[in-house]
Amino acid sequence: MISIILRAKNEMPWIKYTLRMLKLQTRQDVQLICVDSGSTDGSWKFLQSCKPDVLYQIEAKDYIPGKVLNQAISHAKGDFIVFNNADCIPKNKNWLQNLIQPLENDPELGAVYANQIHRPNAIPLVQKDYQRAFGDGEIAATWKHFFSLASSAIRREVIIQHPFKEDIQYSEDIEWSWRMKQLGYKIMYVPDAIVEHSHNYTLPQIKKRYLGEGTAEAEIYRSYYRDHPEELSFMRTVVLASGAESIRDWKYLIKHKYYQWIPLAPVYRLAQRYFAYKGRL
């Protein structure tokens, strides 16, 4: 059996498409566990009408990612636990089979994560970011670390033995996967397990997200940064990093004729890098 944990908070209309695609999957040996975090847009009522195997709601103020995930896992009966956010829409009926198959075939594999493609309304900079982070996986493979729980699967015995950390508010998936890598577990990207998922953030949303992620990174990579203090410098992590990303942005924008975004790219990247830097301090 496969247990699917679906987290939701104000996910209309995406949640309708996600649940519809879950019902169309070739694999139906599933237990569906849905957790709603105080939705006010109809998501909670919709989930109730779908009658999943396990359904409960928590108050929005009580949402701590690791705690919510560990609680949901306590209800899971499957040998494999799939995490799929309510707004991650499987793109075809083979998504679940493609995602789970590597875990079934390789007993040494601890976790896998899916390919995320951007939504049709994604701004050009988000389009480029998703293509670099996912796609064929070659670019992300060169990074220090990358993982996304938004659409992923973990072997039950691994997550029971090594639960999510419950005292961080951001990047709980990065913390967990980085910790697993240090323990020697294999984590694999599955490019043919595809979901649609992306967000266009406003400047206040960028500030909140990257401050939070920067704060979490300072804890997650504490020992790494201790050995590589140069990666905490303002010049390297803000000025040079945002400049290099802007150059990549310009190449992408020119290639795809998004000329109006050319002057906005440096502002967007500087905001991301600056707030992440502030969070790490």
Short mmCIF file of C-alpha atoms in Angstrom, two decimals:
data_model
loop_
_atom_site.label_atom_id
_atom_site.label_comp_id
_atom_site.label_asym_id
_atom_site.label_seq_id
_atom_site.Cartn_x
_atom_site.Cartn_y
_atom_site.Cartn_z
CA MET A 1 0.00 0.00 0.00
CA ILE A 2 0.99 3.61 -0.65
CA SER A 3 0.01 6.35 1.79
CA ILE A 4 -0.44 9.80 0.21
CA ILE A 5 -0.26 12.80 2.54
CA LEU A 6 -1.86 15.91 1.12
CA ARG A 7 -1.45 19.23 2.95
CA ALA A 8 -3.83 22.08 2.13
CA LYS A 9 -4.46 25.67 3.03
CA ASN A 10 -6.62 27.82 0.74
CA GLU A 11 -5.71 25.85 -2.37
CA MET A 12 -8.75 26.54 -4.54
CA PRO A 13 -9.05 25.80 -7.43
CA TRP A 14 -5.84 23.73 -7.67
CA ILE A 15 -6.96 21.19 -5.09
CA LYS A 16 -9.87 20.12 -7.30
CA TYR A 17 -7.52 19.28 -10.17
CA THR A 18 -5.09 17.49 -7.86
CA LEU A 19 -7.74 15.25 -6.32
CA ARG A 20 -9.22 14.55 -9.75
CA MET A 21 -5.84 13.39 -11.04
CA LEU A 22 -5.21 11.24 -7.96
CA LYS A 23 -8.38 9.32 -8.77
CA LEU A 24 -7.12 8.68 -12.32
CA GLN A 25 -3.76 7.19 -11.34
CA THR A 26 -2.92 3.70 -12.55
CA ARG A 27 -1.91 2.84 -8.99
CA GLN A 28 -4.94 2.80 -6.70
CA ASP A 29 -3.53 0.77 -3.81
CA VAL A 30 -3.48 3.98 -1.79
CA GLN A 31 -4.50 5.45 1.52
CA LEU A 32 -5.25 9.17 1.23
CA ILE A 33 -4.49 11.33 4.26
CA CYS A 34 -5.56 14.98 4.03
CA VAL A 35 -4.62 17.72 6.50
CA ASP A 36 -6.14 21.18 6.21
CA SER A 37 -4.59 24.16 7.97
CA GLY A 38 -7.55 26.44 8.56
CA SER A 39 -8.67 27.02 4.96
CA THR A 40 -11.28 29.74 4.42
CA ASP A 41 -11.70 29.51 0.64
CA GLY A 42 -13.74 26.30 0.41
CA SER A 43 -10.81 23.86 0.38
CA TRP A 44 -11.90 22.28 3.68
CA LYS A 45 -15.48 21.72 2.50
CA PHE A 46 -14.22 20.26 -0.75
CA LEU A 47 -11.96 17.84 1.10
CA GLN A 48 -14.87 16.76 3.26
CA SER A 49 -16.92 16.00 0.16
CA CYS A 50 -14.09 13.84 -1.23
CA LYS A 51 -14.13 11.56 1.83
CA PRO A 52 -10.42 10.65 2.02
CA ASP A 53 -9.34 7.78 4.27
CA VAL A 54 -8.06 10.18 6.92
CA LEU A 55 -9.14 13.83 7.15
CA TYR A 56 -8.65 16.39 9.87
CA GLN A 57 -8.14 20.11 10.27
CA ILE A 58 -5.78 22.15 12.42
CA GLU A 59 -5.86 25.87 13.12
CA ALA A 60 -3.62 27.98 10.90
CA LYS A 61 -1.77 29.35 13.94
CA ASP A 62 -0.77 25.82 14.93
CA TYR A 63 0.97 25.05 11.65
CA ILE A 64 4.56 23.95 12.15
CA PRO A 65 5.61 21.95 9.05
CA GLY A 66 7.59 19.17 10.70
CA LYS A 67 5.04 18.67 13.46
CA VAL A 68 2.14 18.53 11.00
CA LEU A 69 4.00 16.08 8.77
CA ASN A 70 4.99 13.77 11.61
CA GLN A 71 1.41 13.74 12.88
CA ALA A 72 0.11 12.84 9.41
CA ILE A 73 2.74 10.10 9.10
CA SER A 74 1.44 8.54 12.32
CA HIS A 75 -1.79 7.74 10.43
CA ALA A 76 -0.01 6.17 7.46
CA LYS A 77 -0.26 2.44 6.79
CA GLY A 78 1.69 2.20 3.54
CA ASP A 79 5.20 0.89 2.99
CA PHE A 80 5.85 4.06 0.99
CA ILE A 81 4.68 7.52 2.01
CA VAL A 82 4.01 10.04 -0.74
CA PHE A 83 3.90 13.75 0.03
CA ASN A 84 2.00 15.84 -2.47
CA ASN A 85 0.91 19.39 -1.76
CA ALA A 86 -2.71 20.15 -2.57
CA ASP A 87 -1.64 22.52 -5.36
CA CYS A 88 0.76 20.03 -7.00
CA ILE A 89 -1.27 18.67 -9.90
CA PRO A 90 -0.12 15.34 -11.39
CA LYS A 91 0.20 15.77 -15.15
CA ASN A 92 -0.74 12.24 -16.15
CA LYS A 93 -2.11 8.96 -14.81
CA ASN A 94 1.38 7.45 -14.39
CA TRP A 95 2.73 10.06 -11.97
CA LEU A 96 2.35 7.86 -8.88
CA GLN A 97 3.68 4.71 -10.53
CA ASN A 98 6.69 6.59 -11.92
CA LEU A 99 7.40 8.18 -8.54
CA ILE A 100 7.17 4.95 -6.53
CA GLN A 101 8.86 2.54 -8.92
CA PRO A 102 12.48 3.49 -8.05
CA LEU A 103 11.76 2.84 -4.36
CA GLU A 104 10.23 -0.54 -5.18
CA ASN A 105 13.19 -1.48 -7.36
CA ASP A 106 16.04 -0.28 -5.14
CA PRO A 107 15.87 -1.19 -1.42
CA GLU A 108 18.83 1.12 -0.71
CA LEU A 109 16.95 4.17 -1.96
CA GLY A 110 15.51 6.25 0.89
CA ALA A 111 13.54 8.95 -0.90
CA VAL A 112 12.62 10.32 -4.32
CA TYR A 113 11.22 13.62 -5.56
CA ALA A 114 9.20 14.52 -8.62
CA ASN A 115 9.68 16.82 -11.57
CA GLN A 116 7.82 20.11 -11.12
CA ILE A 117 6.84 22.14 -14.16
CA HIS A 118 5.65 25.72 -13.86
CA ARG A 119 2.05 26.79 -14.32
CA PRO A 120 0.98 28.55 -17.53
CA ASN A 121 0.68 31.83 -15.61
CA ALA A 122 4.22 31.68 -14.18
CA ILE A 123 6.26 34.83 -14.71
CA PRO A 124 9.34 34.36 -16.94
CA LEU A 125 11.82 34.33 -14.06
CA VAL A 126 9.87 31.57 -12.33
CA GLN A 127 9.70 29.65 -15.59
CA LYS A 128 13.48 29.75 -15.86
CA ASP A 129 14.00 28.78 -12.22
CA TYR A 130 11.81 25.69 -12.50
CA GLN A 131 13.49 24.58 -15.70
CA ARG A 132 16.91 24.88 -14.03
CA ALA A 133 15.90 23.24 -10.74
CA PHE A 134 14.06 20.33 -12.32
CA GLY A 135 14.04 19.53 -16.06
CA ASP A 136 16.54 16.77 -16.82
CA GLY A 137 18.11 17.22 -13.38
CA GLU A 138 21.62 17.89 -14.67
CA ILE A 139 21.91 21.45 -13.33
CA ALA A 140 20.57 20.73 -9.83
CA ALA A 141 22.94 17.75 -9.63
CA THR A 142 25.85 20.23 -9.57
CA TRP A 143 24.44 22.17 -6.59
CA LYS A 144 25.46 21.66 -2.98
CA HIS A 145 22.07 20.13 -2.22
CA PHE A 146 18.55 20.08 -3.63
CA PHE A 147 15.31 18.32 -2.72
CA SER A 148 11.62 19.21 -2.76
CA LEU A 149 9.01 17.55 -0.57
CA ALA A 150 6.16 19.22 -2.50
CA SER A 151 5.79 16.06 -4.59
CA SER A 152 7.94 13.25 -3.27
CA ALA A 153 8.02 9.80 -1.66
CA ILE A 154 9.93 8.35 1.27
CA ARG A 155 10.34 4.77 2.41
CA ARG A 156 8.21 4.32 5.55
CA GLU A 157 10.96 2.71 7.63
CA VAL A 158 13.27 5.66 6.91
CA ILE A 159 10.85 8.42 7.90
CA ILE A 160 9.70 6.54 11.01
CA GLN A 161 13.29 6.16 12.15
CA HIS A 162 14.23 9.71 11.13
CA PRO A 163 11.19 12.03 11.51
CA PHE A 164 11.03 15.63 10.41
CA LYS A 165 12.46 18.25 12.72
CA GLU A 166 9.68 20.07 14.57
CA ASP A 167 11.38 23.29 15.61
CA ILE A 168 11.90 25.03 12.25
CA GLN A 169 9.26 26.93 10.30
CA TYR A 170 10.87 26.79 6.85
CA SER A 171 12.84 24.31 4.72
CA GLU A 172 11.87 21.26 6.73
CA ASP A 173 12.38 19.18 3.58
CA ILE A 174 15.88 20.54 2.99
CA GLU A 175 16.84 19.92 6.62
CA TRP A 176 15.54 16.35 6.51
CA SER A 177 17.08 15.42 3.16
CA TRP A 178 20.45 17.00 4.03
CA ARG A 179 20.46 15.07 7.30
CA MET A 180 19.64 11.85 5.44
CA LYS A 181 22.50 12.39 3.00
CA GLN A 182 24.91 12.82 5.89
CA LEU A 183 23.66 9.47 7.20
CA GLY A 184 24.34 7.82 3.85
CA TYR A 185 20.82 7.47 2.45
CA LYS A 186 20.32 7.72 -1.31
CA ILE A 187 17.89 10.33 -2.63
CA MET A 188 16.85 10.29 -6.28
CA TYR A 189 15.21 12.72 -8.69
CA VAL A 190 12.48 11.17 -10.89
CA PRO A 191 12.04 13.37 -14.00
CA ASP A 192 9.19 11.31 -15.47
CA ALA A 193 7.00 11.78 -12.37
CA ILE A 194 5.59 15.17 -13.30
CA VAL A 195 3.41 17.66 -11.43
CA GLU A 196 2.41 21.22 -12.22
CA HIS A 197 3.34 23.59 -9.41
CA SER A 198 4.71 27.13 -9.16
CA HIS A 199 4.13 30.45 -7.39
CA ASN A 200 4.51 34.07 -8.43
CA TYR A 201 5.65 35.93 -5.33
CA THR A 202 5.20 39.62 -4.61
CA LEU A 203 8.07 41.56 -3.01
CA PRO A 204 6.59 41.20 0.54
CA GLN A 205 6.18 37.47 -0.10
CA ILE A 206 9.78 37.21 -1.33
CA LYS A 207 10.94 38.96 1.82
CA LYS A 208 9.00 36.61 4.11
CA ARG A 209 9.99 33.43 2.29
CA TYR A 210 13.70 34.15 1.87
CA LEU A 211 14.15 35.52 5.37
CA GLY A 212 12.57 32.32 6.65
CA GLU A 213 14.63 30.08 4.40
CA GLY A 214 17.82 31.95 5.25
CA THR A 215 17.17 31.49 8.96
CA ALA A 216 16.59 27.78 8.42
CA GLU A 217 19.71 27.42 6.26
CA ALA A 218 21.89 28.88 9.01
CA GLU A 219 20.80 25.98 11.21
CA ILE A 220 20.72 23.26 8.53
CA TYR A 221 24.17 23.97 7.12
CA ARG A 222 25.82 25.12 10.34
CA SER A 223 28.73 22.70 10.15
CA TYR A 224 29.10 23.23 6.39
CA TYR A 225 29.26 27.01 6.78
CA ARG A 226 31.75 26.60 9.60
CA ASP A 227 34.05 24.86 7.12
CA HIS A 228 33.17 27.23 4.26
CA PRO A 229 32.81 30.71 5.83
CA GLU A 230 33.30 32.35 2.43
CA GLU A 231 29.77 31.22 1.52
CA LEU A 232 28.37 33.58 4.14
CA SER A 233 29.99 36.74 2.80
CA PHE A 234 27.77 39.55 1.53
CA MET A 235 29.86 39.99 -1.61
CA ARG A 236 29.68 36.31 -2.57
CA THR A 237 26.13 35.43 -1.55
CA VAL A 238 24.37 38.68 -2.45
CA VAL A 239 26.31 40.80 -4.93
CA LEU A 240 28.02 38.11 -7.01
CA ALA A 241 25.21 35.56 -6.73
CA SER A 242 22.46 37.97 -7.76
CA GLY A 243 24.66 39.30 -10.57
CA ALA A 244 25.38 35.82 -11.95
CA GLU A 245 21.70 34.87 -11.78
CA SER A 246 20.69 38.10 -13.51
CA ILE A 247 23.03 37.31 -16.40
CA ARG A 248 21.40 33.89 -16.75
CA ASP A 249 18.02 35.62 -16.57
CA TRP A 250 18.91 38.05 -19.34
CA LYS A 251 20.01 35.23 -21.63
CA TYR A 252 16.74 33.41 -21.01
CA LEU A 253 14.60 36.53 -21.38
CA ILE A 254 16.26 37.54 -24.66
CA LYS A 255 16.01 34.02 -26.05
CA HIS A 256 12.28 33.86 -25.28
CA LYS A 257 11.64 37.53 -26.13
CA TYR A 258 10.51 38.60 -22.64
CA TYR A 259 12.21 41.96 -23.10
CA GLN A 260 10.06 43.85 -20.59
CA TRP A 261 11.48 41.69 -17.80
CA ILE A 262 15.12 42.54 -18.48
CA PRO A 263 15.29 45.58 -16.12
CA LEU A 264 13.28 43.77 -13.43
CA ALA A 265 15.48 40.69 -13.19
CA PRO A 266 18.31 42.28 -11.11
CA VAL A 267 15.81 43.72 -8.62
CA TYR A 268 14.10 40.33 -8.26
CA ARG A 269 17.39 38.48 -7.73
CA LEU A 270 18.87 41.07 -5.40
CA ALA A 271 15.75 40.86 -3.19
CA GLN A 272 15.98 37.06 -3.03
CA ARG A 273 19.67 36.97 -2.18
CA TYR A 274 19.57 39.91 0.23
CA PHE A 275 16.73 38.57 2.37
CA ALA A 276 18.23 35.07 2.42
CA TYR A 277 21.51 36.66 3.57
CA LYS A 278 19.71 38.62 6.31
CA GLY A 279 18.03 35.42 7.48
CA ARG A 280 21.36 33.60 7.78
CA LEU A 281 22.88 36.29 10.01
#
